[in-house]
Coordinates of C-alpha atoms and ligand atoms in Angstrom, one line a residue:
X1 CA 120.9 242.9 26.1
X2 CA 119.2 241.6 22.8
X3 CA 118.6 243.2 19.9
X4 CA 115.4 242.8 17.8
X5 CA 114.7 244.5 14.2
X6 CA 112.4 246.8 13.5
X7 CA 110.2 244.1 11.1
X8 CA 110.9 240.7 13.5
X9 CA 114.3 239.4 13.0
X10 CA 116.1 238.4 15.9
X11 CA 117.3 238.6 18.2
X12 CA 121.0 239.2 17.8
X13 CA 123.9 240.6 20.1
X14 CA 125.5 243.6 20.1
X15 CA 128.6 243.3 18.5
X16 CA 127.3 241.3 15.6
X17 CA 124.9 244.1 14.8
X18 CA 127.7 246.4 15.4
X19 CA 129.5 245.2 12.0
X20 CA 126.6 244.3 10.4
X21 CA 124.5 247.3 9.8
X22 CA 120.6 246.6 8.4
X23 CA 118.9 243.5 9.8
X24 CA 119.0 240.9 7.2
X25 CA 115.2 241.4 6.7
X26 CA 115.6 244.7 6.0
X27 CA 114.4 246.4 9.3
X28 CA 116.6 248.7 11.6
X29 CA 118.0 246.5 15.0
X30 CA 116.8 248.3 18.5
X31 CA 117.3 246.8 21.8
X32 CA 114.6 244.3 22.8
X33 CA 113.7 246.9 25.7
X34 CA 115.2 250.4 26.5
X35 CA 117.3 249.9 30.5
X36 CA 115.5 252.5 32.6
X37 CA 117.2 255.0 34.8
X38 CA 115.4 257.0 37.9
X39 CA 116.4 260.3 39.6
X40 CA 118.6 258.8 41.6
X41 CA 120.7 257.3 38.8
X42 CA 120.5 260.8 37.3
X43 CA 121.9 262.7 40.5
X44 CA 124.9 260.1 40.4
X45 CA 125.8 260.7 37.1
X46 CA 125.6 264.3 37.8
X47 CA 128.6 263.5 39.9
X48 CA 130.3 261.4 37.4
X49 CA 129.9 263.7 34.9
X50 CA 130.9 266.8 37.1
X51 CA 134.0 264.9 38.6
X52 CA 135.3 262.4 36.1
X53 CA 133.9 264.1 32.5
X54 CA 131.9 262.8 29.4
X55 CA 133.6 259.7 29.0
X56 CA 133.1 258.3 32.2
X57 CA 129.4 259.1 31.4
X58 CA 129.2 257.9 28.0
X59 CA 130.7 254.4 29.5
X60 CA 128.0 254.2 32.1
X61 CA 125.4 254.5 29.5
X62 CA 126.6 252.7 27.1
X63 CA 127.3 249.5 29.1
X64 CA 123.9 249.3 30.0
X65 CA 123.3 248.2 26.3
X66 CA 126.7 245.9 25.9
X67 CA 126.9 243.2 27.7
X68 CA 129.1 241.5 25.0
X69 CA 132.4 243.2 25.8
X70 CA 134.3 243.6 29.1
X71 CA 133.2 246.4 31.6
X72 CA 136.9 246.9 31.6
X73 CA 137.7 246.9 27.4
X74 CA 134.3 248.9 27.1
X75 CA 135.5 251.7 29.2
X76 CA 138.6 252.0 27.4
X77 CA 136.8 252.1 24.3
X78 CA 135.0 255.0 25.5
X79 CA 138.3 256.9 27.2
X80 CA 139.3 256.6 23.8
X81 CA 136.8 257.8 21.8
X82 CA 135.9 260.5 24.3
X83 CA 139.6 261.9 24.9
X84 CA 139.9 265.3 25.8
X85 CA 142.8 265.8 22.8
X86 CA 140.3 265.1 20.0
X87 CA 138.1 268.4 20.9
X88 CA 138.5 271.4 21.3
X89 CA 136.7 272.1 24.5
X90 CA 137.9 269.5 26.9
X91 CA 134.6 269.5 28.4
X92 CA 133.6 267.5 25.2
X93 CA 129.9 269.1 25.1
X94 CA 130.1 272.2 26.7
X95 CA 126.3 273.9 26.9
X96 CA 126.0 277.7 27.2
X97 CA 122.8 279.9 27.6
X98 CA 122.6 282.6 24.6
X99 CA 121.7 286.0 25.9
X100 CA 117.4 285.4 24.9
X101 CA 117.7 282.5 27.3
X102 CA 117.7 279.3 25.0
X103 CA 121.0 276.7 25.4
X104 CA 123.5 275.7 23.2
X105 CA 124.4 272.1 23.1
X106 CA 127.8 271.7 21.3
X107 CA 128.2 269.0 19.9
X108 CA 130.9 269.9 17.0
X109 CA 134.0 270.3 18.6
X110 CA 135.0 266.9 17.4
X111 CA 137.9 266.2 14.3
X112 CA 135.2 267.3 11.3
X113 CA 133.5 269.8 13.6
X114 CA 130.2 268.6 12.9
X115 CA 128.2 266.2 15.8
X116 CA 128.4 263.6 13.8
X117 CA 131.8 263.2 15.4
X118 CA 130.4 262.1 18.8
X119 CA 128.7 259.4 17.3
X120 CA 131.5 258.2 14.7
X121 CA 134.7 258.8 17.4
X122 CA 132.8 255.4 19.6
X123 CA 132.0 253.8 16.1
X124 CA 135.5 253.7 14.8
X125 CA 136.7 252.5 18.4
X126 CA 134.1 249.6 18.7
X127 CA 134.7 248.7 15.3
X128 CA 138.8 248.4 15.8
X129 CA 138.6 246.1 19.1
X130 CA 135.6 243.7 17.7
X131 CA 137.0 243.7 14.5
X132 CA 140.4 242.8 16.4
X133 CA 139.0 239.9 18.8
X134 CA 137.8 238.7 15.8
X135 CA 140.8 239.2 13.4
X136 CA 138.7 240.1 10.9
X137 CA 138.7 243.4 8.5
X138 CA 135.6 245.8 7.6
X139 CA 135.0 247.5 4.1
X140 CA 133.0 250.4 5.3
X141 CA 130.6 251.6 2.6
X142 CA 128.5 254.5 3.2
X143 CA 127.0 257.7 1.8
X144 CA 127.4 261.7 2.5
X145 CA 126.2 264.5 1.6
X146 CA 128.3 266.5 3.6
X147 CA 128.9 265.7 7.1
X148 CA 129.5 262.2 7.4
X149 CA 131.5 261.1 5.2
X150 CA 134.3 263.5 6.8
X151 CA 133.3 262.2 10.3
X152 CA 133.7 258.8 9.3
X153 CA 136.8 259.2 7.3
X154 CA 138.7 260.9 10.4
X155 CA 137.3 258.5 12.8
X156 CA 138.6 255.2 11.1
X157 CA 141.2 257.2 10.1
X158 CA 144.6 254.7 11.2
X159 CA 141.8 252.0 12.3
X160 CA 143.0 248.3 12.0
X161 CA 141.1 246.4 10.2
X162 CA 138.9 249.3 9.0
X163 CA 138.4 250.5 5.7
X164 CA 136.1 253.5 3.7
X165 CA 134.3 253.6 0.4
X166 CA 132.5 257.1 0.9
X167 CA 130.3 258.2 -1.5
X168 CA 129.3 261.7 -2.2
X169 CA 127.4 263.8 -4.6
X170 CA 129.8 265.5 -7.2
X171 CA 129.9 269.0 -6.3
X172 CA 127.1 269.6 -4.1
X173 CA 128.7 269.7 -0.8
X174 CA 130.7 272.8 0.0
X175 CA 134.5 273.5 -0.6
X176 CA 135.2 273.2 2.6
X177 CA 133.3 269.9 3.1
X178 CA 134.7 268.7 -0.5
X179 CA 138.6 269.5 1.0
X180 CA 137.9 267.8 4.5
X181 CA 137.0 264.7 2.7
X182 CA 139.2 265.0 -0.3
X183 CA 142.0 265.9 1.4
X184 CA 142.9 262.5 3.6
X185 CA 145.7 260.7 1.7
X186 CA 145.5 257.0 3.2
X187 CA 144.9 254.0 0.8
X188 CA 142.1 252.7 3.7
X189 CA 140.4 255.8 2.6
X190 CA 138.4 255.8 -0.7
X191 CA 136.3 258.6 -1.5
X192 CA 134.1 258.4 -4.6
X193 CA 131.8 260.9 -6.1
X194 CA 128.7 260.5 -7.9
X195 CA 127.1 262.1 -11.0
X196 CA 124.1 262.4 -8.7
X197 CA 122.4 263.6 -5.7
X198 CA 122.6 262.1 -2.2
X199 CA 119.9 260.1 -2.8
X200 CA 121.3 258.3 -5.7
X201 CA 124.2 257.5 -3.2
X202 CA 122.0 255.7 -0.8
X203 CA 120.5 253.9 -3.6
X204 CA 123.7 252.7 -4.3
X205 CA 124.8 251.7 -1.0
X206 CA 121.6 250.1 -0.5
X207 CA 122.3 248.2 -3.7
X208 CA 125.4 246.8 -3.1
X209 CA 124.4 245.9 0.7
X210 CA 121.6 244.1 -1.1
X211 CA 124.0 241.5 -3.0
X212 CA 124.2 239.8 0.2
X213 CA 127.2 237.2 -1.6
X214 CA 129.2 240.7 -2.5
X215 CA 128.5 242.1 0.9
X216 CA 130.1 238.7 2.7
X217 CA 132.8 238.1 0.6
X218 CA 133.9 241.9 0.7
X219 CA 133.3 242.3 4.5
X220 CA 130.9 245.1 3.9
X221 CA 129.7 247.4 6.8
X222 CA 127.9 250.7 7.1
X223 CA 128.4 253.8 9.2
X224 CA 125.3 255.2 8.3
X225 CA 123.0 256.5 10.9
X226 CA 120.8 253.2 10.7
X227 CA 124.1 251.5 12.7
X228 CA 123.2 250.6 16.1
X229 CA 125.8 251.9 17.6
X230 CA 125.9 255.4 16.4
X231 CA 122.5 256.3 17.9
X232 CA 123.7 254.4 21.0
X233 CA 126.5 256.8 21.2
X234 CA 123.9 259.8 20.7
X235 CA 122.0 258.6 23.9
X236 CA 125.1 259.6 25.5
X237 CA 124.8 263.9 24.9
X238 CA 121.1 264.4 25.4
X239 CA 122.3 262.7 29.1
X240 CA 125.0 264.9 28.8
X241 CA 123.2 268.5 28.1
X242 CA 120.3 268.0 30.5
X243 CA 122.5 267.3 33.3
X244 CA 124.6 269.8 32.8
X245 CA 121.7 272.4 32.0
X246 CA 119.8 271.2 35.0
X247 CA 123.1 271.9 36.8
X248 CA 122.5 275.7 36.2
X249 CA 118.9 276.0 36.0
X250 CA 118.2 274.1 38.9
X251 CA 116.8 270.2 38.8
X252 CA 113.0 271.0 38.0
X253 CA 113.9 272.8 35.4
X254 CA 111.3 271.6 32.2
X255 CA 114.3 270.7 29.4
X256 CA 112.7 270.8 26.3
X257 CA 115.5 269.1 23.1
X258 CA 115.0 271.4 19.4
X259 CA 117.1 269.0 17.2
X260 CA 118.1 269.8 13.3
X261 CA 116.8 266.9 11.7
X262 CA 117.4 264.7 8.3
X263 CA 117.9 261.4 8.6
X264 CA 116.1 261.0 12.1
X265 CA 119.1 259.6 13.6
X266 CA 120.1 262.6 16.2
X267 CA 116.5 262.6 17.6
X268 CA 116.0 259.2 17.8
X269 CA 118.9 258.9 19.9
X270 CA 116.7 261.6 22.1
X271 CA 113.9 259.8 21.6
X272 CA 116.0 256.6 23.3
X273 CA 116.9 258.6 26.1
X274 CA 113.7 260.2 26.8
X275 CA 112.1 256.3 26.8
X276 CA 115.3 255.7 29.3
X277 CA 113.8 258.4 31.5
X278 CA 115.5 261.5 31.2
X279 CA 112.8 263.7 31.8
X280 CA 112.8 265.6 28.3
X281 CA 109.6 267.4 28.1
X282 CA 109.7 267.9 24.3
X283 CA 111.7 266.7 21.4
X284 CA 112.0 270.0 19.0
X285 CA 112.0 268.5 15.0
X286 CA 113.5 271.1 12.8
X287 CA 113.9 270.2 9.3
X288 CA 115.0 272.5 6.5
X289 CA 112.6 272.8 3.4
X290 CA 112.5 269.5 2.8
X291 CA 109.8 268.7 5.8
X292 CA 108.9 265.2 5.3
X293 CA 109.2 264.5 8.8
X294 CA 108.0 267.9 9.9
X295 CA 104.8 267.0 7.9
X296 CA 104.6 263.8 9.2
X297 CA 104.4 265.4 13.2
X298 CA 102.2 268.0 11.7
X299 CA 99.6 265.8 9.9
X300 CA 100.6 261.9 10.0
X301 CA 101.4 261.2 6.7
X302 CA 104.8 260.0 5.9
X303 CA 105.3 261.1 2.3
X304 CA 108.7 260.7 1.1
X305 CA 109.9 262.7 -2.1
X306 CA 110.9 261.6 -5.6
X307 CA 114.0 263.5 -4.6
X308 CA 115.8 266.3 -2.4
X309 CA 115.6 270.1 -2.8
X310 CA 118.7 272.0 -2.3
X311 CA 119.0 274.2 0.2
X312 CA 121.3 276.0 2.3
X313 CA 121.0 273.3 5.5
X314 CA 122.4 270.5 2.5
X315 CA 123.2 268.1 5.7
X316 CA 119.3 267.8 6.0
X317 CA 118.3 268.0 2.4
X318 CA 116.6 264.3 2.7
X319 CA 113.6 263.1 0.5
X320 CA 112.9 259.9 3.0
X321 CA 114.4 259.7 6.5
X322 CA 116.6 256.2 7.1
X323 CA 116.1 256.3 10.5
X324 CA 112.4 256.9 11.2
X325 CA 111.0 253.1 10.9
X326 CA 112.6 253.1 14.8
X327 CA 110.2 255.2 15.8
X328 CA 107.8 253.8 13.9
X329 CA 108.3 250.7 15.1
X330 CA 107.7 252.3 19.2
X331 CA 105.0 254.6 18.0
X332 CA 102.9 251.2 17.2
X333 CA 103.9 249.5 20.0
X334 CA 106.2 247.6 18.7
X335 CA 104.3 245.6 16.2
X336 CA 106.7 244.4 14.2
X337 CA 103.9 242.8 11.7
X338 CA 102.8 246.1 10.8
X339 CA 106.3 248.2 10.2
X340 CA 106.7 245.5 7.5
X341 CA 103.5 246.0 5.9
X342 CA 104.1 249.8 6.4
X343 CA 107.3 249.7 4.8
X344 CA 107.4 246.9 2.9
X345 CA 104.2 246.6 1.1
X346 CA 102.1 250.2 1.6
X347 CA 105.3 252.8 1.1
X348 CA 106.3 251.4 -2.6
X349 CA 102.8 250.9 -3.4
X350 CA 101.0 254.1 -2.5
X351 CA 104.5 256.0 -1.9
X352 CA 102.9 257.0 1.3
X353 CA 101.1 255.8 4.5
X354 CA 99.0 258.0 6.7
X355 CA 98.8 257.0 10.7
X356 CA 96.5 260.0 11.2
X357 CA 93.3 257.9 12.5
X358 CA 95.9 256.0 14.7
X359 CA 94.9 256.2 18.4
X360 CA 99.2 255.5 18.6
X361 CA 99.6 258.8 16.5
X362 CA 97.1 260.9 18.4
X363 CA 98.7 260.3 21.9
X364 CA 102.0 261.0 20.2
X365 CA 103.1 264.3 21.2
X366 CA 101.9 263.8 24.9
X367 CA 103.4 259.8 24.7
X368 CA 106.7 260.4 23.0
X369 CA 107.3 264.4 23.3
X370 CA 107.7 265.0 19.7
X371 CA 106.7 268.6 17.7
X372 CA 107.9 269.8 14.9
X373 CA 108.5 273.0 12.7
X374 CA 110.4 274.2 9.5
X375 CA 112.1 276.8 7.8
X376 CA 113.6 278.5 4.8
X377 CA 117.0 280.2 3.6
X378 CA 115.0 283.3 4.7
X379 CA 114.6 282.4 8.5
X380 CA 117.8 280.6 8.9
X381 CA 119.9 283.9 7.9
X382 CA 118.1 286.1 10.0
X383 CA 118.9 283.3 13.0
X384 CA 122.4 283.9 12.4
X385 CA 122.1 287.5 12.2
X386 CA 119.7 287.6 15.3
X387 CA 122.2 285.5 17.3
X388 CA 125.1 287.3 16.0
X389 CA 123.8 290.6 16.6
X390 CA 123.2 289.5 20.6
X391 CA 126.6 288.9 21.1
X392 CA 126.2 285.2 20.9
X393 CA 128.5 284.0 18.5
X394 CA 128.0 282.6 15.3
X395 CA 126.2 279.7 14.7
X396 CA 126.0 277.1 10.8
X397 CA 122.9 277.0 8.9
X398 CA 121.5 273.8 10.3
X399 CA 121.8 274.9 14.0
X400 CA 120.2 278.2 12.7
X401 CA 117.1 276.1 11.4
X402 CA 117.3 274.1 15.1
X403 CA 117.3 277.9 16.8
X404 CA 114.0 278.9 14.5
X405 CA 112.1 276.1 15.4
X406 CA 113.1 276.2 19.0
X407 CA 111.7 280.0 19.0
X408 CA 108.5 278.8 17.6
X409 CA 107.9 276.0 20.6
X410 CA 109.0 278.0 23.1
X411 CA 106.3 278.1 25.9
X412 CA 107.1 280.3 29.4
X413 CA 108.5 278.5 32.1
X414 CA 110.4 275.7 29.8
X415 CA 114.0 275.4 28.7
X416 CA 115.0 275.6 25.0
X417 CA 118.0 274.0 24.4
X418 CA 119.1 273.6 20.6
X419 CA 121.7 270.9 19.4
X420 CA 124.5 272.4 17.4
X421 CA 125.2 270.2 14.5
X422 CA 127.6 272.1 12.7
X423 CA 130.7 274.5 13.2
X424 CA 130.0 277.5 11.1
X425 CA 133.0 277.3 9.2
X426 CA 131.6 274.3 7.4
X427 CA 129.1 276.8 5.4
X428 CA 130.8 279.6 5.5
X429 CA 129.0 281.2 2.2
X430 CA 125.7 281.7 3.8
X431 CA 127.7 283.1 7.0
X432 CA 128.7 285.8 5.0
X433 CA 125.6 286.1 3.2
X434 CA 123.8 286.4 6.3
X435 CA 126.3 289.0 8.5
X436 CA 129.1 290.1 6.2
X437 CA 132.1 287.8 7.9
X438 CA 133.5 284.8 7.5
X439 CA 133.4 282.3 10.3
X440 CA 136.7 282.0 12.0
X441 CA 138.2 279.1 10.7
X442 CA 140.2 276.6 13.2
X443 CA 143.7 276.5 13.3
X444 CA 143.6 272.6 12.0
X445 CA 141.4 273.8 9.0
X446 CA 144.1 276.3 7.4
X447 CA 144.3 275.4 4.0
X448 CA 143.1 272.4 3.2
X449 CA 141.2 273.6 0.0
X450 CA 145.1 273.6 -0.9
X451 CA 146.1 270.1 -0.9
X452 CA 146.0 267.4 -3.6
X453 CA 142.2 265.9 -4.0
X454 CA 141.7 262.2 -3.5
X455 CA 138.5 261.0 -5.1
X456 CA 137.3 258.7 -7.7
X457 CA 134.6 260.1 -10.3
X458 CA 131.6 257.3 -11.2
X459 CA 128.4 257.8 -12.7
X460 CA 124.8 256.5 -10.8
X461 CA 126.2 253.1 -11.7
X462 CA 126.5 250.5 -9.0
X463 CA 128.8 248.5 -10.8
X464 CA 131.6 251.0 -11.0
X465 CA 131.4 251.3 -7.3
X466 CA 131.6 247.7 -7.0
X467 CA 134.9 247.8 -9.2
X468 CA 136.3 250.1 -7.3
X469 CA 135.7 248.2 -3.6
X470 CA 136.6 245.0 -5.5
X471 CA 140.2 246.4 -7.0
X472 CA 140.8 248.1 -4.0
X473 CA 140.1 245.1 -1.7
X474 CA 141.7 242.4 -3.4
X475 CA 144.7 244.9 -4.5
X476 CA 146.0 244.1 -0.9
Ligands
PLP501 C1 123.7 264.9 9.7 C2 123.4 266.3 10.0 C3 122.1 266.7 10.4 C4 120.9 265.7 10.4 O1 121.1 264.7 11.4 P1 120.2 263.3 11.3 O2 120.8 262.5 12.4 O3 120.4 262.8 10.0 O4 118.8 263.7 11.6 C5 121.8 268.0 10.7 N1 122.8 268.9 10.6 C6 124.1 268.6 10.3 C7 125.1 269.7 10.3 C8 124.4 267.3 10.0 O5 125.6 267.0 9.7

């Protein structure tokens, strides 16, 4: 399999667009065609999945996309990332029906308790064995504003060869987000916090990747959810949840994905897996109030903001969505001539671009599934007291936004399922705010508000970030 970026470069191979993030013209890497699987293949894996669990799954998927690394090392890599000891629900994404009918997916049992974990658990494996083979070491920079900078920390966490500059905004992620990150004592983990928003940190990263001499002589690689390999790994649980949710609701059953959305990277994995195959009738786009890609599905204008409103989903307060030139890119047929001019020329020039009269964009919702819908503080607490109240558990803010918007789509005789991106305890204030208790807060969670913080204070200055990866680099 060859990959080929989103504005023409290529093609490259797998594990070099594994460590190396962006295509160097800028564009986003996808495979040169997406492997297709029938209902046959589907009914197998039912099987696989039933008798032998997610990893043996997530290895049958994902070597359909690697054909750069031994069947037999790739497998590993995915017992490992996929063990049963690194969740707390050994069936790794366990689904369950709420009492009004419409699925769970979990997704956040993982280390950090966010989903980000499913994706970042392969990441940190593939990086250690490639990076190994080729006895070579990887400066990790990326950017958080909550959720994955914690993933990615406890991932590449003891990783040869690995290493992570995280930035984050200064003090606008939650305590308990601020204490996962701040709290990892290990000189391969550097977290950094900016006077600034999240935006500012992407700017940043962007920035340094951009001094391509800096970014080779520093080894420097991305986790962020334009890598490859992180959406690959996302292809996995949308495989995952509609076998397992066909499994109960019988194999005709019309599976329809609502996914809490910000940078575009958990539904585009859907968006792969539909392309695959998987028969999902709909792919659900809930953003927060920040709705650039809500009002994009709503009206086809891509508009990003100046900059993010705060709000109490923060994991998808995003003013421009890194991930969405992928489906871009399918949407017009792969013409990679015209993402460039999209994104290259029309986006800084009119800070827009409208595909409204595209024939591409008309067809989309029948074509590619998608619909889309938003909400406010106001719906997502009543979401978490509506689910609470059923008996359902609790569930975070962003999931609460997923549940709104799956509510609003919901059409008889089709299953709502919902992707959990978050454990509750991660946002615990608006918890409270919305039903009066705190989330229950896992037993590996106890205090870590406690313990010493690790983090380095900069201003929106690129060059104090590059001091910091170039004293920390060549200190050892
Ligand atoms: C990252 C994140 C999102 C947004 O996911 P994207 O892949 O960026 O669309 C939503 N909710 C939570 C809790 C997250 O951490």
């Amino acid at each position: 399999m060859q990959y080929v970026s989103t504005r023409g470069a290529g093609p490259a191979k797998f594990t070099d667009i594994l460590l190396e993030g962006l295509a160097p013209d800028g564009g986003l890497y996808l495979p040169e065609r997406y492997p297709q699987v029938d209902a046959a293949q589907l009914e197998q894996w039912s099987g696989l999945l039933a008798r032998e669990g997610y990893a043996a799954l997530a290895f049958e998927i994902v070597r359909l996309f690697v054909d750069d690394i031994p069947d037999d090392d790739l497998r590993g890599i995915c017992e490992r990332a996929y063990s049963s000891d690194k969740f707390s629900d050994p069936a790794i994404v366990p689904c369950t029906r709420h009492s009004d009918g419409i699925w769970r997916v979990h997704l956040s049992n993982g280390p950090s308790a966010a989903f980000k974990d499913m994706a970042m658990l392969l990441l940190g494996e593939l990086f250690a064995y490639e990076l190994g083979r080729r006895g070579r070491e990887l400066n990790i920079l990326g950017a958080t504003s909550g959720d994955t900078g914690s993933s990615a920390e406890y991932a590449m966490l003891g990783k040869a060869g690995v290493r992570v500059f995280m930035l984050s905004p200064a003090g606008r992620m939650s305590p308990f987000q601020q204490a996962q990150m701040y709290s990892l004592d290990d000189p391969a983990i550097v977290n950094i916090a900016v006077d600034g928003t999240f935006d500012d940190c992407q700017d940043i990263v962007k920035a340094v990747g951009a001094d391509a001499e800096f970014k080779v002589r520093h080894s420097i690689g991305a986790v962020n959810s334009i890598n490859w390999a992180r959406l690959l790994a996302q292809v996995v649980y949308y495989f995952a949840a509609w076998l397992t949710i066909t499994d109960e609701e019988g194999p005709a059953a019309r599976v329809a994905f609502v996914v809490p959305s910000g940078n575009f990277g958990n539904i585009a994995a859907g968006h792969i897996a539909r392309e695959m195959g998987l028969p999902i009738v709909q792919l659900g786009l809930a953003s927060n109030e920040n709705d650039v890609l809500a009002e994009f599905f709503r009206t086809g204008v891509y508009r990003p903001r100046a900059t993010a409103e705060r709000t109490s989903s923060p994991s998808m307060d995003i003013s421009k969505a890194s991930n969405f030139e992928r489906f871009v890119f399918d949407l017009l047929d792969r013409d990679a001539q015209r993402v460039r001019e999209l994104f290259v020329e029309r986006l800084p020039r009119d800070g827009q671009f409208d595909l409204s009269a595209e024939p591409a964009f008309q067809r989309a919702e029948a074509r590619f599934g998608f619909a889309a819908g938003s909400s406010s503080h106001a719906h997502r607490l009543a979401e978490i007291r509506r689910v609470h109240e059923a008996g359902d558990g609790l569930i975070d803010p962003h999931t609460a936004d997923g549940f709104h918007v799956a509510r609003e789509l919901a059409v008889p005789g089709r299953v709502m399922a919902v992707l959990e991106t978050a454990l509750p305890v991660k946002f615990a204030e608006t918890i409270v705010e919305a039903v009066g208790v705190a989330p229950q807060r896992p037993e590996r969670f106890v205090g870590i508000e406690d313990l010493p913080r690790h983090v380095r204070e900069v201003g929106r200055d690129v060059d104090a970030v590059k001091a910091i990866i170039e004293e920390t680099v060549g200190g050892r």
